[in-house]
XYZ file of C-alpha atoms in Angstrom:
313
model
C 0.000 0.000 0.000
C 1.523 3.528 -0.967
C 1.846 6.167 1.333
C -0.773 8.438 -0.190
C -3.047 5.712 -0.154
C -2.343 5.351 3.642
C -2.526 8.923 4.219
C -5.969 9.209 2.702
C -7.259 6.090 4.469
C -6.311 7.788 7.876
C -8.145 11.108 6.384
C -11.161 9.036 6.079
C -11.047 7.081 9.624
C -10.639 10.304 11.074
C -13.463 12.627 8.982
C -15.641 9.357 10.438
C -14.968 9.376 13.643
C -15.344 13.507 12.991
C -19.378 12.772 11.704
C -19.737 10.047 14.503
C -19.159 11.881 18.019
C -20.685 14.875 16.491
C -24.111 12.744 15.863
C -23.513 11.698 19.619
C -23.055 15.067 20.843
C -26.669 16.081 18.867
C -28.355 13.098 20.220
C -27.430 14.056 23.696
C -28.359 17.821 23.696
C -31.336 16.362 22.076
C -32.578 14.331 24.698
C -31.154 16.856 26.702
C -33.919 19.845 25.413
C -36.667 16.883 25.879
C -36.633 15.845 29.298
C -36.424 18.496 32.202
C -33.636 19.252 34.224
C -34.732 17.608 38.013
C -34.310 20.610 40.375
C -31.141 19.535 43.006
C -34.948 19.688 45.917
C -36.375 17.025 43.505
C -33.692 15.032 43.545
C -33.588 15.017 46.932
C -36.942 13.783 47.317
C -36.140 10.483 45.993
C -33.305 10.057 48.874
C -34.735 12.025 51.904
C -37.999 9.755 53.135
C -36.673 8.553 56.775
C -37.607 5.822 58.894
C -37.782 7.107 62.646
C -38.048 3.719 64.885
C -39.562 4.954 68.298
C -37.687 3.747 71.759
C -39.982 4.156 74.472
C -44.055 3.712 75.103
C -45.987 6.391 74.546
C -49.511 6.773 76.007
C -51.919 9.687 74.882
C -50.787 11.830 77.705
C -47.314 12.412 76.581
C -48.436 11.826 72.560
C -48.688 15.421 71.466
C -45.107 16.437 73.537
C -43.934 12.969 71.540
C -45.434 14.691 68.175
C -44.082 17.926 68.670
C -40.354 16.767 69.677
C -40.534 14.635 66.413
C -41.638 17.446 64.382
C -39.288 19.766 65.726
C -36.006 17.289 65.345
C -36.778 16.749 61.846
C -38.057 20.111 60.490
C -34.618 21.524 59.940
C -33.311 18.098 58.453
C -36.200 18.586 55.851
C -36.395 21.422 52.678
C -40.204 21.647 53.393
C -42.144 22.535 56.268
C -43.048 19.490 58.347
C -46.065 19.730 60.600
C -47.960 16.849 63.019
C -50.545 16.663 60.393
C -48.230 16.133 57.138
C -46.252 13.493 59.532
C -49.850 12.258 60.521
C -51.302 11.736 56.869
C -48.052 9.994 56.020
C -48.403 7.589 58.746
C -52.483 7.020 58.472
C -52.033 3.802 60.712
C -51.416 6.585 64.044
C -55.204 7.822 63.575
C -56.620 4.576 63.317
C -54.415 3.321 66.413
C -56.137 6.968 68.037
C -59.473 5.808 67.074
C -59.423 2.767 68.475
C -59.156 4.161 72.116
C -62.859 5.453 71.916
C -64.490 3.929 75.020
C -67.381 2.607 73.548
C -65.110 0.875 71.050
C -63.415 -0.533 73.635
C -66.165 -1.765 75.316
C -67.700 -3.598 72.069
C -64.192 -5.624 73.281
C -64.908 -6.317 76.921
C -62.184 -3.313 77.857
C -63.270 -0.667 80.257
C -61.055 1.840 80.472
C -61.319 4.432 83.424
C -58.187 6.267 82.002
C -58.085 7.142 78.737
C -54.797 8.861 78.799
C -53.014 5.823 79.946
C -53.689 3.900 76.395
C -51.187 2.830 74.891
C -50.313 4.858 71.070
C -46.775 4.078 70.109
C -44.620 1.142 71.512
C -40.786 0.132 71.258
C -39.712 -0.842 68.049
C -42.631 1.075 66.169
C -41.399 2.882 63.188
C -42.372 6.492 61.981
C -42.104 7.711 58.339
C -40.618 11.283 57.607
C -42.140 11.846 53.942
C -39.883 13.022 51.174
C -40.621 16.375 49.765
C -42.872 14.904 47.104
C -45.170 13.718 49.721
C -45.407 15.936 51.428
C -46.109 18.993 49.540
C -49.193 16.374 47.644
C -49.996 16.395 51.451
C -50.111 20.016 51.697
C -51.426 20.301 48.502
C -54.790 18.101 49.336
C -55.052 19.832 52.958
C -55.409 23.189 50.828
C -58.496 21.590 49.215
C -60.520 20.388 52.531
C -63.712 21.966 53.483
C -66.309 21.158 56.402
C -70.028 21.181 55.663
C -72.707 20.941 58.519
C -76.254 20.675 57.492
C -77.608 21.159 61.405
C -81.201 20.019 60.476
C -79.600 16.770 59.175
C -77.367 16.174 61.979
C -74.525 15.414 60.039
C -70.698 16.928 59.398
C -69.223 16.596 55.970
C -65.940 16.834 55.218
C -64.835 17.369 51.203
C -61.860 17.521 49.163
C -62.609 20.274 46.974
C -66.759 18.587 45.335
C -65.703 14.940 46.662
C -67.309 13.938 49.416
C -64.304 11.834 52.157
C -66.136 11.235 55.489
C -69.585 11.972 56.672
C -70.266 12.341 60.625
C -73.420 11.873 62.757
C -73.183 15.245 64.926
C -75.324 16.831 68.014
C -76.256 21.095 67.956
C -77.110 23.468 69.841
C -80.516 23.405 71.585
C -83.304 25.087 70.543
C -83.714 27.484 73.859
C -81.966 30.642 75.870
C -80.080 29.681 78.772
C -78.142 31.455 81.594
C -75.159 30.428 81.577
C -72.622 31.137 84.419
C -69.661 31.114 82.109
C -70.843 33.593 79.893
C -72.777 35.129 83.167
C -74.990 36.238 80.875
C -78.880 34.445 78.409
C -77.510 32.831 75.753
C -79.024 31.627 73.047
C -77.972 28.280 72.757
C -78.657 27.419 69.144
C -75.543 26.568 66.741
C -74.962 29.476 65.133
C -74.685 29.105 60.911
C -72.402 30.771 58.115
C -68.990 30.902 57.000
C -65.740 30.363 58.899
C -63.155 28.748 59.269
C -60.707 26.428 61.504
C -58.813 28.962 63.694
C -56.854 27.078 66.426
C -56.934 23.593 68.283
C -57.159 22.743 71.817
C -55.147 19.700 72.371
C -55.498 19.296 76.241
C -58.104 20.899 77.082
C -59.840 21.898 80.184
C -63.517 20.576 81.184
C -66.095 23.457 82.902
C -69.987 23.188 83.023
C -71.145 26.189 81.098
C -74.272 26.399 83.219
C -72.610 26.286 86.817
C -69.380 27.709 85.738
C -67.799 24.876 87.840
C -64.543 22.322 86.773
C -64.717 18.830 85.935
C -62.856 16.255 85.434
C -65.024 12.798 85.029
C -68.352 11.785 82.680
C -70.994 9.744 83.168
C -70.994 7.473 80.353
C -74.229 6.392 77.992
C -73.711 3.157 79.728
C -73.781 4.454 83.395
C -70.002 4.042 84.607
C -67.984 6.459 85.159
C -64.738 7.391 83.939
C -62.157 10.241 83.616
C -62.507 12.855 80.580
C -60.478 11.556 77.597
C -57.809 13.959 76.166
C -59.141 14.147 72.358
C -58.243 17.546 70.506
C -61.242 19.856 70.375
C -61.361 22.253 67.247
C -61.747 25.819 67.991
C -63.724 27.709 64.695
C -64.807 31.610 63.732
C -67.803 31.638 62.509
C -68.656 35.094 60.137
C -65.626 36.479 61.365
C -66.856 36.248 65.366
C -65.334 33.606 67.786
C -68.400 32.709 69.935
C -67.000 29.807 71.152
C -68.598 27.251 69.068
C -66.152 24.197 69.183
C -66.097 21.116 67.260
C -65.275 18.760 69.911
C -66.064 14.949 71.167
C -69.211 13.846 73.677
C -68.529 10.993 75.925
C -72.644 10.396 75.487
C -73.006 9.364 71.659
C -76.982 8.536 72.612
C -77.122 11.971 72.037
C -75.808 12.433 68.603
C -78.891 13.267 66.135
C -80.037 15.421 68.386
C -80.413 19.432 69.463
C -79.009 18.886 72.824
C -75.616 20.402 73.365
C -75.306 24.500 74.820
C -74.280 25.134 70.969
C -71.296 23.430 70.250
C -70.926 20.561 67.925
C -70.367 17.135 68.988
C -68.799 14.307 67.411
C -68.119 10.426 68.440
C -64.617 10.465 70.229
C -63.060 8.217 67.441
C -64.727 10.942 64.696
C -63.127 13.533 66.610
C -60.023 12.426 66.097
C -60.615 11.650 62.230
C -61.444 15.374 61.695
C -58.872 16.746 63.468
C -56.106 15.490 61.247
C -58.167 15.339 58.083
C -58.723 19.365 58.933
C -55.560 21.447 59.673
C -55.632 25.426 60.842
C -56.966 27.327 57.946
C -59.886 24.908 57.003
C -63.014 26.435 55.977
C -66.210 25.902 57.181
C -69.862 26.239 56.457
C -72.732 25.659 58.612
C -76.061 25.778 57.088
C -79.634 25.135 58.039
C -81.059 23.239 55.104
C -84.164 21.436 55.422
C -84.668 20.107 51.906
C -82.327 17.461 51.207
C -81.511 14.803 48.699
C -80.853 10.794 50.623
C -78.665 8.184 49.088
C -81.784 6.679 46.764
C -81.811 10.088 44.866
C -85.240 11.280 46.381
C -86.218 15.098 48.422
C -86.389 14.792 51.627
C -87.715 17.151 54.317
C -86.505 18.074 57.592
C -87.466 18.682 60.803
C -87.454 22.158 61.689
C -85.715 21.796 64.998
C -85.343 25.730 65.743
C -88.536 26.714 63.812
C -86.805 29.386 61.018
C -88.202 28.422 58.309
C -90.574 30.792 56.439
């Protein structure tokens, strides 16, 4: 083979290999300009979901110091704000195990429980999901589309993710009468007030008066006749057309008297269904409370209400 042959052979192998990494190059920017560059918080996502395996038993009354330490270790380790309810939603096996302490539930078992507090929530060796950012801003994300609805005449608390209907709730009201009421020290009219509003603050431990005698308490006379101490179950504190009038969302230790206008104008709830509302509706929730007496039951036919406080035309 002569040397200019040679020489133009080598020409050639390089012009090719020339035309071949510069089709690589295009392919590459191609694909490139077609798929989106992950942002370096997305990419995190994929690596940051934690496993937190708890140490120590944890009954109700130290659960929401537990919840808050948790929350409060891992914000700054995550790029998004954790909160008890995002940590809560991601770990939907903690409200169930909540639930579950209602005393009547625990009865349909054959367990009477004087002290609810003393329950056991989280044991040794239980394990805790931190959600990746992904997660948890879908978690934030769905929270932003929650809404209560309370019919009063129907007895019943709705909650909705933006037109779809999640969880409906047998409820008691307000009665239909004034009352003196030593708290207040003043008549009140004891009916549940209706309109707009909104969730506005929680009270996680809270404290137990009589409204009428103005007096503390600290036990309940259950539907069944015994006795026992007042569980700690989150009550939810709402403004109602821009007035808070006191008009809670909070559990009754009596369910007989759900489906009924019996409470001094708050809004009661099962003790497990408290406990379902509270982390299906964060601070910020909106609320309507209506007084509809036409309604529509689950065969598709009108039905009408009751007209428990007698205001309709």
């Amino acid at each position: 083979m002569s040397k200019r042959l040679r020489y133009t052979l080598t020409l050639l192998l390089l012009l090719l290999i020339t035309i071949t990494i510069s089709k690589l190059l295009e392919i590459r920017r191609e694909k490139n300009a077609i798929e989106p560059i992950l942002d370096p918080v997305v990419i995190e996502k994929t690596i940051s979901k934690k496993y937190v395996t708890i140490n120590d038993t944890i009954p109700i009354a130290r659960y929401f110091d537990f919840m808050d330490s948790l929350v409060a270790v891992h914000e700054s380790k995550t790029p998004y704000q954790l909160s008890e309810h995002i940590l809560v939603k991601s770990n939907s096996w903690i409200i169930d195990t909540l639930a579950h302490t209602d005393y009547y539930n625990m009865m349909q078992r054959d367990s009477f429980v004087y002290n609810q507090q003393r329950m056991i929530v989280f044991q040794p060796r239980d394990s805790i999901i931190i959600p990746d950012s992904l997660e948890a801003c879908t978690i934030s994300e769905h929270f932003d589309k929650i809404r209560i609805d309370i019919n009063l005449p129907e007895y019943k608390l709705r909650v909705y993710k933006d037109s779809l209907l999640l969880s409906t709730y047998p409820i008691r009201i307000g009665q239909n009468r004034i009352k003196y009421l030593k708290m207040g020290d003043r008549f009140t009219d004891l009916r549940t007030k209706q309109g707009n509003g909104m969730v506005i603050e929680y009270r996680r431990n809270p404290d137990f008066y009589n409204p009428v005698t103005g007096t503390q308490f600290f036990r309940t006379r259950r539907d069944d006749g015994k006795t026992t101490l007042m569980p700690q179950i989150p009550w939810i504190v709402t403004e109602i057309n821009g007035i808070r009038n006191g008009q809670l969302i909070h559990p009754t230790t009596n369910p007989k008297s759900l489906g009924k206008a019996y409470s001094n104008g708050c809004i009661g709830v099962k003790e497990s269904d408290a406990w379902r509302i509270y982390y299906q509706c964060p601070i910020g929730t909106e609320i309507v409370i209506r007084y509809n007496l036409k309604v529509i039951d689950d065969n598709g036919a009108e039905v009408l209400l009751k007209d428990i406080y007698q205001i309709s035309p």
